Amino acid sequence: MKKNITSYVMPTYGKKSLLFTKGKGCYLYDDKNNKYLDFASGIAVNSLGHCHPRLVKALNNQSKQLWHVSNLYLIKNQEKFAKLLCKNSFADKVFFTNSGAESIECGIKIIRSYHSHYKTGKNEIITFDGAFHGRTLGALSAQKNKKYSKGFGPLIPGFKKVEFNNKNKLRSAINKKTAGIIIEPVQGEGGIRPADLSFLKYLRDICDKNNILLFFDEVQCGFGRSGKLFSYEWAKIKPDIMAIAKGIGSGFPLGACLSSNKACISMTKGTHGSTYGGNPLAMSVGLEVLNIISKRSFLQNVDKVARYFWKQLKELESKYETIHEVRGAGLLLGIKTKINNLEFSEILKKKKLLNVPAGDNTIRLAPPLIVSYKDIDKSIAIINNVLENIK
């Protein structure tokens, strides 16, 4: 007989104390009906908040028609969604996945297959210090972060890590074996650190000169979170490959790997696949999310609200020595503190402001893209109250 079992779920997330039973907009409600301002968004996932009526309607309608067939058959909304993604980005082709990590794996295969196709002899991929690309073995090998990879070795060879935002270190790391470069335009788990726009432009230039594929991981910072549909747009360049997920489904499990025709030349019949990727349920939600977020007026509002939030946080930075630095981009912002970020995060949660700890002693604030000025003012009041008491 099994004894002393409190949960049959693997304890990979540690102890959990909060139980939410419903959500609406930017708010979550626990089992005691306490109301929380959600600036975690399921780790930058709920781009349109909780239970957005248009998404509920789209999913409900699709659920009555068709849930799953397989990618052996045509899926009308998959073709429609892929076309819309390509028209709104650099891409020519899309592979649909169920998560960000799967999108990363697809992109890695595209890089390797491209150089295999042309027999260039290149197979090494450069990544950056502080990067997080997922929990699969390929992603763990790419980011080379002992915090996540300990106990899962040996890792897959062929990856080289260099210092983030350092042109000189990058230049010295490139050799005749360099096949691709993977970068998050804004690092999430690494501490909400944006790449310098000049650095991103430098990446594009050095990739063009050396027949290297540029792969952007916009799983967390893409799909409107930066104030543009994709973060690479701020640098006025285009990648060859891009991984997206999280906000693309606003809570429904969905991801995609986007590619130029040039890069995915070897991704032909039988080279890759997914049982659930691009299924009718996911496509119905994703299409509706993109139709909402891609509107110019929507993105302009995200940018305006984000700049307002930034200004308020910077004023707190000037006011309190407890804050080391406010950083980030759009509605993916971080507060690097001089106290333990895990403790700071827990205090904010107790004050009903949800957030997510990140690396470099930072707390992450990623509200839904529909957040109002009133919601931001409320979050600032909570943070101010907490910092005042700590002071």
CSV table of C-alpha atoms in Angstrom, one decimal:
chain,number,residue,atom,x,y,z
A,1,MET,CA,0.0,0.0,0.0
A,2,LYS,CA,1.3,3.5,-0.9
A,3,LYS,CA,1.8,5.7,2.1
A,4,ASN,CA,2.4,9.4,2.7
A,5,ILE,CA,1.7,10.4,-0.9
A,6,THR,CA,0.5,14.0,-1.1
A,7,SER,CA,0.6,14.3,-4.9
A,8,TYR,CA,1.0,11.9,-7.8
A,9,VAL,CA,2.5,14.6,-9.9
A,10,MET,CA,6.3,14.6,-10.2
A,11,PRO,CA,7.7,17.3,-7.9
A,12,THR,CA,9.7,19.1,-10.6
A,13,TYR,CA,8.0,22.4,-9.8
A,14,GLY,CA,8.5,22.3,-6.1
A,15,LYS,CA,5.8,23.0,-3.6
A,16,LYS,CA,2.8,25.0,-4.8
A,17,SER,CA,0.5,26.9,-2.5
A,18,LEU,CA,-1.8,28.8,-4.8
A,19,LEU,CA,-4.8,27.2,-6.5
A,20,PHE,CA,-6.6,29.3,-9.1
A,21,THR,CA,-10.2,28.4,-10.1
A,22,LYS,CA,-11.0,31.1,-12.6
A,23,GLY,CA,-9.6,34.0,-14.5
A,24,LYS,CA,-10.8,37.0,-16.4
A,25,GLY,CA,-8.8,39.6,-18.3
A,26,CYS,CA,-5.7,40.5,-16.2
A,27,TYR,CA,-7.0,38.9,-13.0
A,28,LEU,CA,-7.0,35.4,-11.5
A,29,TYR,CA,-9.2,34.2,-8.6
A,30,ASP,CA,-8.1,31.5,-6.1
A,31,ASP,CA,-10.2,28.8,-4.4
A,32,LYS,CA,-11.1,31.3,-1.7
A,33,ASN,CA,-12.2,33.9,-4.3
A,34,ASN,CA,-9.2,36.2,-3.6
A,35,LYS,CA,-8.4,38.4,-6.6
A,36,TYR,CA,-4.8,38.6,-8.0
A,37,LEU,CA,-3.4,41.0,-10.5
A,38,ASP,CA,-1.7,38.6,-13.0
A,39,PHE,CA,1.6,40.1,-14.2
A,40,ALA,CA,3.0,36.6,-14.8
A,41,SER,CA,0.6,35.7,-17.6
A,42,GLY,CA,1.5,32.0,-17.3
A,43,ILE,CA,5.1,33.0,-17.9
A,44,ALA,CA,4.4,35.5,-20.7
A,45,VAL,CA,1.8,33.2,-22.3
A,46,ASN,CA,-1.7,34.7,-21.7
A,47,SER,CA,-1.1,37.5,-24.3
A,48,LEU,CA,-4.8,38.4,-24.4
A,49,GLY,CA,-5.5,37.7,-20.7
A,50,HIS,CA,-7.7,35.0,-19.3
A,51,CYS,CA,-10.8,33.7,-21.1
A,52,HIS,CA,-10.8,36.3,-23.9
A,53,PRO,CA,-14.4,36.1,-25.3
A,54,ARG,CA,-13.2,35.9,-28.9
A,55,LEU,CA,-10.8,33.0,-28.1
A,56,VAL,CA,-13.5,31.2,-26.1
A,57,LYS,CA,-15.9,31.5,-29.0
A,58,ALA,CA,-13.3,30.3,-31.6
A,59,LEU,CA,-12.4,27.3,-29.5
A,60,ASN,CA,-16.0,26.4,-28.7
A,61,ASN,CA,-17.0,26.6,-32.3
A,62,GLN,CA,-14.1,24.4,-33.5
A,63,SER,CA,-14.6,21.9,-30.7
A,64,LYS,CA,-18.1,21.1,-32.1
A,65,GLN,CA,-16.7,20.4,-35.6
A,66,LEU,CA,-13.3,18.7,-35.5
A,67,TRP,CA,-10.6,18.2,-32.8
A,68,HIS,CA,-7.9,16.1,-34.4
A,69,VAL,CA,-7.1,14.4,-37.7
A,70,SER,CA,-3.3,14.3,-38.4
A,71,ASN,CA,-0.9,16.1,-40.7
A,72,LEU,CA,-1.4,13.4,-43.3
A,73,TYR,CA,-4.4,15.4,-44.3
A,74,LEU,CA,-5.1,19.0,-45.3
A,75,ILE,CA,-6.1,21.2,-42.4
A,76,LYS,CA,-7.7,24.3,-43.8
A,77,ASN,CA,-7.0,26.7,-40.9
A,78,GLN,CA,-3.4,25.4,-40.7
A,79,GLU,CA,-2.9,26.6,-44.3
A,80,LYS,CA,-4.7,29.9,-43.5
A,81,PHE,CA,-2.7,30.5,-40.3
A,82,ALA,CA,0.7,29.7,-41.9
A,83,LYS,CA,-0.1,32.1,-44.8
A,84,LEU,CA,-1.0,34.9,-42.3
A,85,LEU,CA,2.1,34.3,-40.3
A,86,CYS,CA,4.3,34.5,-43.4
A,87,LYS,CA,2.6,37.7,-44.6
A,88,ASN,CA,3.3,39.3,-41.2
A,89,SER,CA,6.9,38.2,-40.9
A,90,PHE,CA,10.1,37.5,-42.8
A,91,ALA,CA,9.1,33.8,-43.3
A,92,ASP,CA,8.2,31.7,-46.4
A,93,LYS,CA,7.3,28.5,-44.5
A,94,VAL,CA,6.0,27.4,-41.1
A,95,PHE,CA,6.2,24.2,-39.1
A,96,PHE,CA,3.6,24.0,-36.3
A,97,THR,CA,4.5,22.6,-32.9
A,98,ASN,CA,2.9,22.4,-29.5
A,99,SER,CA,5.6,24.3,-27.5
A,100,GLY,CA,8.6,26.6,-27.6
A,101,ALA,CA,11.1,23.8,-27.0
A,102,GLU,CA,9.7,21.9,-30.0
A,103,SER,CA,10.1,25.0,-32.1
A,104,ILE,CA,13.7,25.3,-31.0
A,105,GLU,CA,14.4,21.7,-31.9
A,106,CYS,CA,12.9,22.2,-35.4
A,107,GLY,CA,15.1,25.3,-35.9
A,108,ILE,CA,18.3,23.4,-34.9
A,109,LYS,CA,17.4,20.7,-37.4
A,110,ILE,CA,16.9,23.3,-40.1
A,111,ILE,CA,20.4,24.7,-39.5
A,112,ARG,CA,22.0,21.3,-39.6
A,113,SER,CA,20.0,20.2,-42.6
A,114,TYR,CA,20.8,23.3,-44.6
A,115,HIS,CA,24.6,22.8,-44.3
A,116,SER,CA,24.3,19.1,-44.9
A,117,HIS,CA,22.4,19.8,-48.1
A,118,TYR,CA,25.1,22.1,-49.4
A,119,LYS,CA,27.9,19.9,-47.9
A,120,THR,CA,29.6,23.0,-46.3
A,121,GLY,CA,31.1,21.0,-43.5
A,122,LYS,CA,29.6,23.4,-41.0
A,123,ASN,CA,27.8,22.0,-38.0
A,124,GLU,CA,28.5,24.1,-34.9
A,125,ILE,CA,25.9,26.5,-33.5
A,126,ILE,CA,26.8,29.6,-31.4
A,127,THR,CA,24.6,30.5,-28.4
A,128,PHE,CA,24.9,33.1,-25.6
A,129,ASP,CA,25.6,33.3,-22.0
A,130,GLY,CA,22.3,33.5,-20.0
A,131,ALA,CA,20.2,31.9,-22.8
A,132,PHE,CA,17.3,29.7,-22.2
A,133,HIS,CA,15.9,27.7,-25.1
A,134,GLY,CA,13.9,25.0,-23.3
A,135,ARG,CA,14.2,21.7,-21.5
A,136,THR,CA,14.7,19.2,-24.2
A,137,LEU,CA,18.2,17.6,-24.6
A,138,GLY,CA,18.9,19.7,-27.7
A,139,ALA,CA,17.9,22.9,-26.0
A,140,LEU,CA,19.9,22.0,-22.8
A,141,SER,CA,22.9,21.3,-25.0
A,142,ALA,CA,22.5,24.6,-26.8
A,143,GLN,CA,22.2,26.9,-23.8
A,144,LYS,CA,24.9,25.0,-21.7
A,145,ASN,CA,23.4,26.1,-18.4
A,146,LYS,CA,24.4,23.8,-15.5
A,147,LYS,CA,21.3,24.9,-13.6
A,148,TYR,CA,19.1,23.1,-16.0
A,149,SER,CA,21.4,20.4,-17.5
A,150,LYS,CA,22.9,18.9,-14.3
A,151,GLY,CA,22.3,15.2,-14.2
A,152,PHE,CA,21.2,14.9,-17.9
A,153,GLY,CA,24.6,14.4,-19.6
A,154,PRO,CA,26.2,13.8,-21.8
A,155,LEU,CA,24.9,16.7,-23.8
A,156,ILE,CA,24.8,16.9,-27.5
A,157,PRO,CA,28.0,18.2,-29.1
A,158,GLY,CA,28.2,21.0,-31.6
A,159,PHE,CA,27.3,24.1,-29.6
A,160,LYS,CA,29.5,27.0,-28.5
A,161,LYS,CA,28.5,29.6,-25.9
A,162,VAL,CA,29.8,33.2,-26.0
A,163,GLU,CA,29.2,36.3,-24.0
A,164,PHE,CA,25.9,38.1,-24.7
A,165,ASN,CA,26.0,41.5,-26.4
A,166,ASN,CA,29.8,41.2,-27.0
A,167,LYS,CA,30.8,41.7,-30.6
A,168,ASN,CA,34.5,40.9,-30.1
A,169,LYS,CA,33.8,37.6,-28.3
A,170,LEU,CA,31.4,36.6,-31.0
A,171,ARG,CA,33.8,37.5,-33.8
A,172,SER,CA,36.6,35.4,-32.2
A,173,ALA,CA,34.2,32.5,-31.8
A,174,ILE,CA,33.3,32.2,-35.4
A,175,ASN,CA,35.2,29.7,-37.5
A,176,LYS,CA,34.8,27.6,-40.6
A,177,LYS,CA,32.6,25.1,-38.7
A,178,THR,CA,30.1,27.8,-37.6
A,179,ALA,CA,26.7,26.8,-39.1
A,180,GLY,CA,24.2,29.0,-37.1
A,181,ILE,CA,23.7,31.5,-34.3
A,182,ILE,CA,20.7,31.3,-31.9
A,183,ILE,CA,19.8,34.3,-29.8
A,184,GLU,CA,16.8,35.6,-27.8
A,185,PRO,CA,16.3,39.3,-28.7
A,186,VAL,CA,15.3,39.7,-25.1
A,187,GLN,CA,16.5,37.1,-22.7
A,188,GLY,CA,13.7,35.9,-20.4
A,189,GLU,CA,15.1,33.3,-17.9
A,190,GLY,CA,18.5,35.0,-18.2
A,191,GLY,CA,17.3,38.1,-16.4
A,192,ILE,CA,15.1,40.1,-18.8
A,193,ARG,CA,18.2,41.3,-20.7
A,194,PRO,CA,17.6,42.9,-24.2
A,195,ALA,CA,20.2,42.4,-26.9
A,196,ASP,CA,21.5,45.8,-28.1
A,197,LEU,CA,20.0,46.6,-31.5
A,198,SER,CA,23.4,47.3,-32.9
A,199,PHE,CA,24.4,43.8,-31.8
A,200,LEU,CA,21.5,42.2,-33.6
A,201,LYS,CA,22.4,44.2,-36.7
A,202,TYR,CA,26.0,43.0,-36.3
A,203,LEU,CA,24.8,39.4,-36.1
A,204,ARG,CA,22.9,39.8,-39.4
A,205,ASP,CA,25.9,41.2,-41.1
A,206,ILE,CA,28.4,38.6,-39.9
A,207,CYS,CA,26.0,35.8,-40.8
A,208,ASP,CA,25.6,37.1,-44.3
A,209,LYS,CA,29.3,37.3,-44.8
A,210,ASN,CA,30.0,33.8,-43.5
A,211,ASN,CA,27.1,31.7,-44.8
A,212,ILE,CA,25.7,31.3,-41.3
A,213,LEU,CA,22.0,31.0,-40.5
A,214,LEU,CA,20.6,33.5,-38.0
A,215,PHE,CA,18.0,31.9,-35.7
A,216,PHE,CA,15.9,34.1,-33.3
A,217,ASP,CA,14.2,32.6,-30.3
A,218,GLU,CA,11.2,34.8,-29.8
A,219,VAL,CA,9.2,32.2,-27.8
A,220,GLN,CA,8.9,34.7,-24.9
A,221,CYS,CA,9.6,38.1,-26.4
A,222,GLY,CA,7.6,37.7,-29.7
A,223,PHE,CA,4.0,37.9,-30.7
A,224,GLY,CA,3.4,41.5,-29.6
A,225,ARG,CA,5.1,41.5,-26.3
A,226,SER,CA,7.8,44.0,-27.4
A,227,GLY,CA,5.3,46.5,-28.9
A,228,LYS,CA,5.9,45.1,-32.4
A,229,LEU,CA,4.6,41.8,-33.6
A,230,PHE,CA,8.1,40.4,-33.5
A,231,SER,CA,11.1,41.8,-31.6
A,232,TYR,CA,13.5,41.5,-34.5
A,233,GLU,CA,11.5,44.4,-36.2
A,234,TRP,CA,13.1,46.9,-33.8
A,235,ALA,CA,16.5,46.2,-35.3
A,236,LYS,CA,15.2,46.5,-38.8
A,237,ILE,CA,16.7,43.2,-39.8
A,238,LYS,CA,15.3,39.7,-40.6
A,239,PRO,CA,16.4,36.3,-39.3
A,240,ASP,CA,16.5,33.2,-41.4
A,241,ILE,CA,14.7,31.1,-38.8
A,242,MET,CA,12.5,32.0,-35.8
A,243,ALA,CA,10.9,30.0,-33.0
A,244,ILE,CA,7.6,31.3,-31.5
A,245,ALA,CA,5.2,29.9,-28.9
A,246,LYS,CA,3.8,31.2,-25.6
A,247,GLY,CA,1.7,34.3,-26.7
A,248,ILE,CA,0.9,32.8,-30.1
A,249,GLY,CA,-1.9,30.7,-28.4
A,250,SER,CA,-2.6,33.0,-25.4
A,251,GLY,CA,-2.8,29.9,-23.2
A,252,PHE,CA,-3.6,27.2,-25.7
A,253,PRO,CA,-0.6,24.9,-26.3
A,254,LEU,CA,0.8,26.1,-29.6
A,255,GLY,CA,4.1,26.9,-31.2
A,256,ALA,CA,5.7,27.4,-34.6
A,257,CYS,CA,9.1,27.4,-36.3
A,258,LEU,CA,9.2,30.0,-39.1
A,259,SER,CA,11.8,29.9,-41.9
A,260,SER,CA,12.9,31.4,-45.1
A,261,ASN,CA,12.8,29.2,-48.2
A,262,LYS,CA,16.5,29.3,-48.4
A,263,ALA,CA,17.1,28.0,-44.9
A,264,CYS,CA,14.6,25.1,-44.9
A,265,ILE,CA,15.5,23.8,-48.3
A,266,SER,CA,16.1,20.3,-46.9
A,267,MET,CA,13.0,20.1,-44.7
A,268,THR,CA,11.3,17.8,-47.1
A,269,LYS,CA,8.8,14.9,-46.8
A,270,GLY,CA,9.7,12.7,-43.8
A,271,THR,CA,12.4,14.9,-42.3
A,272,HIS,CA,10.3,16.2,-39.4
A,273,GLY,CA,6.9,15.7,-37.9
A,274,SER,CA,4.5,16.2,-35.1
A,275,THR,CA,1.4,14.3,-34.1
A,276,TYR,CA,-0.5,17.2,-32.6
A,277,GLY,CA,1.3,20.2,-34.2
A,278,GLY,CA,-1.1,22.4,-36.2
A,279,ASN,CA,-4.2,20.5,-35.1
A,280,PRO,CA,-7.6,22.1,-35.8
A,281,LEU,CA,-8.2,23.2,-32.1
A,282,ALA,CA,-4.9,25.0,-31.9
A,283,MET,CA,-5.3,26.6,-35.3
A,284,SER,CA,-8.7,28.1,-34.5
A,285,VAL,CA,-7.3,29.8,-31.4
A,286,GLY,CA,-4.0,30.9,-33.0
A,287,LEU,CA,-5.7,32.5,-36.0
A,288,GLU,CA,-8.0,34.5,-33.7
A,289,VAL,CA,-5.0,35.6,-31.5
A,290,LEU,CA,-3.0,36.7,-34.6
A,291,ASN,CA,-6.1,38.6,-36.0
A,292,ILE,CA,-6.3,40.6,-32.8
A,293,ILE,CA,-2.6,41.2,-32.0
A,294,SER,CA,-1.5,42.0,-35.6
A,295,LYS,CA,-3.7,45.0,-35.8
A,296,ARG,CA,-1.6,48.2,-35.9
A,297,SER,CA,-3.8,49.9,-33.3
A,298,PHE,CA,-3.4,47.0,-30.9
A,299,LEU,CA,0.4,47.0,-31.2
A,300,GLN,CA,0.6,50.8,-30.9
A,301,ASN,CA,-1.4,50.6,-27.7
A,302,VAL,CA,0.9,47.9,-26.3
A,303,ASP,CA,3.9,50.1,-27.0
A,304,LYS,CA,2.2,53.2,-25.4
A,305,VAL,CA,1.2,51.2,-22.2
A,306,ALA,CA,4.6,49.6,-22.1
A,307,ARG,CA,6.4,52.9,-22.2
A,308,TYR,CA,4.1,54.2,-19.4
A,309,PHE,CA,4.9,51.1,-17.3
A,310,TRP,CA,8.7,51.6,-17.9
A,311,LYS,CA,8.5,55.2,-16.8
A,312,GLN,CA,6.7,54.3,-13.6
A,313,LEU,CA,9.2,51.5,-12.8
A,314,LYS,CA,12.2,53.8,-13.5
A,315,GLU,CA,10.8,56.3,-11.0
A,316,LEU,CA,10.7,53.5,-8.4
A,317,GLU,CA,14.3,52.7,-9.3
A,318,SER,CA,15.3,56.3,-8.6
A,319,LYS,CA,13.4,56.3,-5.4
A,320,TYR,CA,14.6,53.0,-3.8
A,321,GLU,CA,18.2,51.8,-3.4
A,322,THR,CA,16.7,48.3,-3.2
A,323,ILE,CA,16.3,48.3,-7.0
A,324,HIS,CA,19.6,47.7,-8.8
A,325,GLU,CA,18.1,48.1,-12.3
A,326,VAL,CA,14.9,48.1,-14.2
A,327,ARG,CA,15.3,46.5,-17.7
A,328,GLY,CA,13.6,44.7,-20.5
A,329,ALA,CA,11.5,45.8,-23.5
A,330,GLY,CA,7.8,46.3,-24.2
A,331,LEU,CA,5.7,44.3,-21.7
A,332,LEU,CA,8.5,42.0,-20.7
A,333,LEU,CA,10.1,43.9,-17.9
A,334,GLY,CA,12.4,43.0,-15.0
A,335,ILE,CA,13.4,44.4,-11.7
A,336,LYS,CA,16.9,43.4,-10.6
A,337,THR,CA,17.0,43.7,-6.9
A,338,LYS,CA,19.7,44.0,-4.2
A,339,ILE,CA,17.7,41.6,-2.0
A,340,ASN,CA,16.9,38.0,-2.8
A,341,ASN,CA,14.6,38.0,-5.8
A,342,LEU,CA,12.7,34.8,-4.7
A,343,GLU,CA,11.8,36.5,-1.4
A,344,PHE,CA,10.8,39.7,-3.2
A,345,SER,CA,8.7,37.7,-5.6
A,346,GLU,CA,6.9,35.9,-2.7
A,347,ILE,CA,6.1,39.1,-0.9
A,348,LEU,CA,4.6,40.6,-4.1
A,349,LYS,CA,2.5,37.5,-4.5
A,350,LYS,CA,1.2,37.8,-0.9
A,351,LYS,CA,0.2,41.4,-1.9
A,352,LYS,CA,-1.8,39.8,-4.8
A,353,LEU,CA,0.6,40.8,-7.6
A,354,LEU,CA,1.7,37.7,-9.5
A,355,ASN,CA,5.2,37.7,-11.1
A,356,VAL,CA,7.9,35.2,-12.1
A,357,PRO,CA,11.4,35.1,-10.8
A,358,ALA,CA,14.2,35.1,-13.5
A,359,GLY,CA,17.9,34.8,-13.5
A,360,ASP,CA,20.4,37.4,-12.4
A,361,ASN,CA,18.4,38.1,-9.2
A,362,THR,CA,15.5,39.6,-11.2
A,363,ILE,CA,11.7,39.4,-11.0
A,364,ARG,CA,9.8,39.3,-14.2
A,365,LEU,CA,6.7,41.4,-15.0
A,366,ALA,CA,4.9,40.2,-18.1
A,367,PRO,CA,1.3,41.4,-17.9
A,368,PRO,CA,-1.2,40.4,-20.6
A,369,LEU,CA,-1.0,42.7,-23.6
A,370,ILE,CA,-4.5,44.0,-22.9
A,371,VAL,CA,-3.3,45.5,-19.6
A,372,SER,CA,-4.7,48.9,-18.8
A,373,TYR,CA,-3.1,52.0,-17.3
A,374,LYS,CA,-5.3,51.4,-14.2
A,375,ASP,CA,-3.9,47.9,-13.8
A,376,ILE,CA,-0.3,49.2,-14.2
A,377,ASP,CA,-1.0,51.9,-11.6
A,378,LYS,CA,-2.3,49.2,-9.2
A,379,SER,CA,0.9,47.1,-9.7
A,380,ILE,CA,3.1,50.1,-9.1
A,381,ALA,CA,1.3,50.9,-5.9
A,382,ILE,CA,1.8,47.3,-4.7
A,383,ILE,CA,5.5,47.3,-5.6
A,384,ASN,CA,6.0,50.7,-4.0
A,385,ASN,CA,4.3,49.5,-0.8
A,386,VAL,CA,6.5,46.4,-0.6
A,387,LEU,CA,9.7,48.4,-1.3
A,388,GLU,CA,8.7,51.0,1.3
A,389,ASN,CA,8.3,48.3,4.0
A,390,ILE,CA,11.6,46.7,3.0
A,391,LYS,CA,13.3,50.1,3.2
